XYZ file of C-alpha atoms in Angstrom:
333
model
C -57.995 -42.959 -35.118
C -60.239 -43.946 -32.199
C -61.583 -46.901 -34.179
C -58.041 -48.084 -34.825
C -57.197 -47.818 -31.129
C -60.309 -49.837 -30.223
C -59.367 -52.679 -32.565
C -58.755 -55.924 -30.616
C -55.437 -56.629 -32.374
C -54.181 -53.074 -31.805
C -55.215 -53.233 -28.138
C -53.309 -56.469 -27.658
C -50.097 -55.141 -29.226
C -50.508 -51.558 -28.006
C -51.136 -48.574 -30.274
C -47.847 -46.897 -29.348
C -45.888 -50.101 -30.021
C -47.616 -50.506 -33.384
C -46.680 -46.935 -34.340
C -43.061 -47.610 -33.337
C -42.966 -50.746 -35.483
C -44.151 -48.685 -38.446
C -41.497 -46.054 -37.676
C -38.829 -48.763 -37.607
C -39.904 -50.093 -41.020
C -39.993 -46.579 -42.518
C -36.582 -45.815 -41.019
C -35.110 -48.951 -42.566
C -36.548 -48.047 -45.979
C -35.183 -44.481 -45.721
C -31.692 -45.731 -44.866
C -31.883 -48.275 -47.699
C -32.666 -45.453 -50.161
C -30.362 -42.783 -48.709
C -27.185 -44.822 -48.094
C -26.299 -45.447 -51.783
C -27.077 -41.807 -52.630
C -24.817 -40.365 -49.915
C -22.063 -42.968 -49.959
C -21.244 -44.299 -53.427
C -21.348 -48.091 -53.891
C -22.617 -48.541 -50.325
C -25.674 -50.605 -49.467
C -27.724 -50.720 -46.292
C -29.871 -53.644 -47.409
C -27.809 -56.635 -46.323
C -28.016 -59.412 -43.775
C -24.699 -58.381 -42.203
C -26.112 -54.897 -41.479
C -29.091 -56.420 -39.681
C -26.833 -58.687 -37.607
C -24.584 -55.727 -36.744
C -27.572 -53.641 -35.611
C -28.853 -56.536 -33.511
C -25.461 -56.927 -31.826
C -25.883 -53.375 -30.569
C -29.493 -53.990 -29.567
C -28.877 -56.974 -27.268
C -26.970 -55.363 -24.413
C -28.807 -52.053 -24.882
C -32.088 -53.942 -24.722
C -31.317 -55.525 -21.354
C -30.211 -52.137 -19.999
C -33.446 -50.549 -21.218
C -35.621 -53.346 -19.820
C -34.013 -52.855 -16.408
C -34.335 -49.081 -16.331
C -37.998 -49.410 -17.380
C -38.759 -50.768 -13.892
C -36.966 -47.845 -12.228
C -38.617 -45.190 -14.377
C -41.989 -46.853 -13.734
C -41.548 -45.946 -10.038
C -40.871 -42.329 -10.953
C -37.114 -42.693 -10.418
C -34.111 -42.719 -12.719
C -30.839 -44.651 -12.942
C -27.875 -43.098 -14.771
C -25.433 -45.749 -13.549
C -26.526 -48.689 -15.723
C -23.908 -48.175 -18.471
C -20.878 -47.896 -16.152
C -22.272 -50.734 -13.998
C -22.434 -52.901 -17.133
C -18.807 -52.045 -17.921
C -17.755 -52.614 -14.321
C -19.400 -56.057 -14.357
C -17.691 -56.937 -17.640
C -14.287 -55.687 -16.437
C -14.341 -57.548 -13.116
C -15.624 -60.841 -14.526
C -13.323 -60.581 -17.577
C -10.308 -59.882 -15.379
C -11.110 -62.953 -13.275
C -11.466 -65.070 -16.408
C -8.442 -63.970 -18.420
C -5.891 -63.165 -15.706
C -6.937 -65.278 -12.720
C -8.135 -68.416 -14.508
C -11.566 -68.516 -12.864
C -13.960 -70.869 -14.752
C -16.146 -69.131 -17.330
C -19.548 -70.108 -15.826
C -18.449 -68.595 -12.489
C -17.330 -65.406 -14.250
C -20.684 -65.074 -16.000
C -22.426 -65.393 -12.635
C -20.013 -62.837 -11.150
C -21.006 -60.377 -13.876
C -24.678 -60.695 -12.927
C -23.811 -60.579 -9.223
C -21.817 -57.328 -9.551
C -24.731 -55.664 -11.338
C -27.173 -56.942 -8.723
C -25.015 -55.581 -5.882
C -25.096 -52.123 -7.439
C -28.855 -52.483 -7.813
C -29.232 -53.402 -4.132
C -27.128 -50.418 -3.057
C -29.015 -47.994 -5.306
C -32.365 -49.388 -4.205
C -31.517 -49.166 -0.515
C -30.229 -45.601 -0.767
C -33.277 -44.426 -2.717
C -36.042 -46.411 -1.008
C -34.829 -46.627 2.597
C -32.322 -43.786 2.978
C -34.529 -41.388 1.039
C -31.820 -40.090 -1.296
C -32.938 -38.677 -4.678
C -32.556 -41.268 -7.422
C -30.789 -38.751 -9.670
C -28.030 -38.059 -7.107
C -27.750 -41.709 -6.080
C -27.369 -42.983 -9.625
C -24.861 -40.278 -10.534
C -22.756 -41.259 -7.503
C -23.076 -44.959 -8.403
C -22.007 -44.164 -11.943
C -18.749 -42.651 -10.687
C -18.205 -45.479 -8.195
C -18.765 -48.127 -10.906
C -16.206 -46.409 -13.139
C -13.715 -46.249 -10.280
C -14.209 -49.831 -9.134
C -13.763 -51.192 -12.670
C -10.598 -49.140 -13.186
C -9.074 -50.037 -9.806
C -9.883 -53.731 -10.166
C -8.170 -53.978 -13.564
C -5.453 -51.404 -12.769
C -6.885 -49.116 -15.513
C -6.165 -51.791 -18.152
C -8.587 -52.912 -20.848
C -9.876 -56.470 -20.681
C -10.346 -58.641 -23.773
C -12.651 -61.629 -23.499
C -11.859 -64.878 -25.397
C -12.729 -65.179 -29.089
C -15.239 -67.794 -30.220
C -12.438 -70.087 -31.426
C -10.779 -70.124 -27.984
C -11.469 -72.700 -25.286
C -13.672 -70.327 -23.269
C -15.291 -68.719 -26.289
C -18.480 -70.785 -26.237
C -20.332 -67.985 -24.408
C -20.379 -66.063 -27.700
C -23.030 -68.464 -28.940
C -25.393 -66.584 -26.628
C -25.073 -63.617 -28.994
C -24.247 -65.072 -32.399
C -23.822 -68.608 -33.711
C -22.338 -69.681 -37.032
C -24.309 -72.304 -38.945
C -22.910 -73.317 -42.348
C -20.877 -70.101 -42.396
C -23.921 -67.943 -41.689
C -24.303 -65.806 -38.544
C -27.487 -66.649 -36.631
C -28.503 -63.881 -34.184
C -29.242 -66.123 -31.198
C -29.063 -63.093 -28.899
C -32.416 -61.918 -30.270
C -34.042 -65.050 -28.835
C -32.647 -64.357 -25.361
C -33.623 -60.686 -25.574
C -37.209 -61.582 -26.492
C -37.346 -64.159 -23.683
C -36.031 -61.522 -21.265
C -38.659 -59.044 -22.484
C -41.446 -61.605 -22.028
C -40.303 -62.357 -18.462
C -40.078 -58.627 -17.664
C -43.539 -58.071 -19.155
C -45.014 -60.827 -17.007
C -43.361 -59.417 -13.873
C -44.482 -55.866 -14.588
C -48.035 -56.586 -15.751
C -49.068 -59.897 -14.188
C -47.519 -59.968 -10.713
C -48.132 -58.165 -7.448
C -44.608 -56.738 -7.522
C -45.136 -55.212 -10.952
C -48.507 -53.717 -10.038
C -47.051 -52.124 -6.910
C -44.092 -50.735 -8.889
C -46.490 -49.067 -11.329
C -48.746 -47.841 -8.521
C -45.781 -46.284 -6.702
C -45.038 -44.301 -9.837
C -48.665 -43.178 -10.136
C -49.291 -42.171 -6.515
C -46.736 -43.222 -3.933
C -48.548 -41.709 -0.953
C -51.860 -43.366 -1.777
C -50.133 -46.738 -2.049
C -48.356 -46.201 1.268
C -51.565 -45.201 3.039
C -53.247 -48.363 1.759
C -50.780 -50.411 3.825
C -48.276 -51.393 1.128
C -44.569 -51.449 1.960
C -43.572 -49.064 -0.822
C -39.901 -49.114 0.165
C -39.594 -52.844 -0.466
C -41.140 -52.718 -3.933
C -39.270 -49.595 -4.951
C -35.996 -51.236 -3.949
C -36.958 -54.318 -5.979
C -37.176 -52.172 -9.130
C -33.540 -51.090 -8.681
C -32.432 -54.657 -7.963
C -34.027 -55.859 -11.205
C -32.337 -52.976 -13.025
C -28.922 -53.893 -11.599
C -29.358 -57.592 -12.351
C -30.200 -56.848 -15.987
C -27.208 -54.470 -16.231
C -24.975 -57.379 -15.156
C -26.665 -59.594 -17.728
C -26.205 -56.901 -20.386
C -22.447 -57.047 -19.718
C -22.375 -60.665 -20.916
C -24.061 -59.731 -24.192
C -21.797 -56.717 -24.626
C -18.588 -58.759 -24.409
C -20.216 -61.452 -26.519
C -20.548 -58.913 -29.316
C -17.563 -56.583 -28.868
C -14.800 -58.501 -27.002
C -12.786 -55.607 -25.483
C -13.948 -53.567 -22.479
C -12.261 -50.329 -21.495
C -12.498 -48.873 -17.971
C -14.138 -45.512 -17.381
C -16.745 -45.801 -20.153
C -20.460 -46.590 -20.445
C -22.075 -43.172 -19.952
C -23.573 -42.928 -23.430
C -25.405 -46.225 -23.030
C -27.376 -44.765 -20.099
C -28.906 -42.149 -22.367
C -29.618 -44.566 -25.191
C -31.267 -47.119 -22.880
C -33.417 -44.429 -21.280
C -34.243 -43.026 -24.732
C -35.416 -46.444 -25.922
C -37.470 -46.846 -22.764
C -39.131 -43.418 -23.050
C -39.623 -43.755 -26.793
C -41.447 -47.015 -26.125
C -44.113 -45.323 -24.029
C -42.737 -45.423 -20.482
C -43.562 -42.148 -18.756
C -40.684 -40.256 -17.127
C -43.052 -39.246 -14.335
C -43.758 -42.900 -13.492
C -46.858 -45.056 -13.365
C -46.923 -45.996 -17.060
C -44.545 -48.488 -18.673
C -44.431 -50.698 -21.750
C -41.943 -53.547 -22.053
C -42.879 -54.222 -25.691
C -42.505 -50.523 -26.450
C -39.086 -50.468 -24.789
C -37.945 -53.395 -26.920
C -39.044 -51.733 -30.168
C -37.580 -48.403 -29.037
C -34.180 -50.061 -28.524
C -34.351 -51.694 -31.958
C -35.028 -48.269 -33.495
C -31.986 -46.783 -31.746
C -29.811 -49.709 -32.892
C -31.101 -49.277 -36.453
C -30.471 -45.542 -36.262
C -26.886 -46.122 -35.137
C -26.198 -48.630 -37.905
C -27.800 -46.419 -40.550
C -25.781 -43.354 -39.598
C -22.533 -45.346 -39.705
C -23.531 -46.915 -43.036
C -23.940 -43.461 -44.577
C -20.433 -42.525 -43.472
C -21.372 -40.095 -40.712
C -19.851 -40.040 -37.234
C -21.707 -41.602 -34.320
C -22.151 -38.120 -32.809
C -25.046 -37.550 -35.210
C -26.892 -40.385 -33.512
C -26.529 -38.682 -30.142
C -28.049 -35.501 -31.564
C -31.007 -37.324 -33.110
C -31.546 -39.464 -29.999
C -31.529 -36.371 -27.772
C -34.104 -34.655 -29.976
C -36.290 -37.764 -29.938
C -36.199 -37.905 -26.126
C -37.177 -34.224 -25.825
C -40.087 -34.650 -28.247
C -41.362 -37.841 -26.575
C -41.138 -36.430 -23.035
C -42.889 -33.234 -24.124
C -45.660 -35.253 -25.798
C -46.044 -37.377 -22.658
C -46.373 -34.304 -20.434
C -48.937 -32.740 -22.780
C -50.914 -35.976 -22.807
C -50.919 -36.206 -19.002
C -52.056 -32.581 -18.676
C -54.958 -33.205 -21.030
C -56.015 -36.304 -19.083
C -55.776 -34.435 -15.784
């Protein structure tokens, strides 16, 4: 095992990420075998199934990438799902009922998410509020703002055939009658940018250091408050961006929802190797973790089970991964 970990290729990809990729392949094979056995005449091996799973992975991926920065500081953000919905509701309402141009509405979506990120970051970093309490309060506020803004009505974004439906090409594009998952390209680009920020810039190094030992970083003369706040701003910005990919895939947004996506995004992040205690984060691992969750969701639905089974399995996975991370840290200490 140690020889495998020391391999140059494995080091470059990351041992944990490589294991997750193997898990994803095995999971796909298991669903391909089990689906026809459990549900007669059903097949999991199809291009449409892959596209459907990817549709779920796009917005969840951007949520998970954002919360990776927050968890890397040792904090947590449970507001990302409702913030995503709030962004989609406000921008969709402006587009469909107020006639605001689509490009402006897309920017508004990102702006709304960023504003929530700024507020969360300020309250945690400068006001000293616990991230758990702050994000729970923001979650409720985001739900309320989205509901009040749209008068508790659902908002349906334009279809691809409509005049303002071109934004759907960001998620899926039809070429000769075949769906091309263009959203995967944008998700990978987003992951690369996040990886560069986290691993190759001063901001990213400080964010990781804050999660490892906040007091030591502060005593070395670093403005920890500024960099901690930046992590929440990035998280909010990506939540606003996730809203665009959500409506690109699913059209209708209902007020008061989004809670479950918090847990799934955090699960993908933790599964990918980001430590809940901070200081350790993997963008590549987060991306693969999200793809596993999307595959899990699609597989469970393909077998005819309710989505609640996914929540059970995801919860168990999070408990196992967090426990393994704590055991690993204790051994190193």
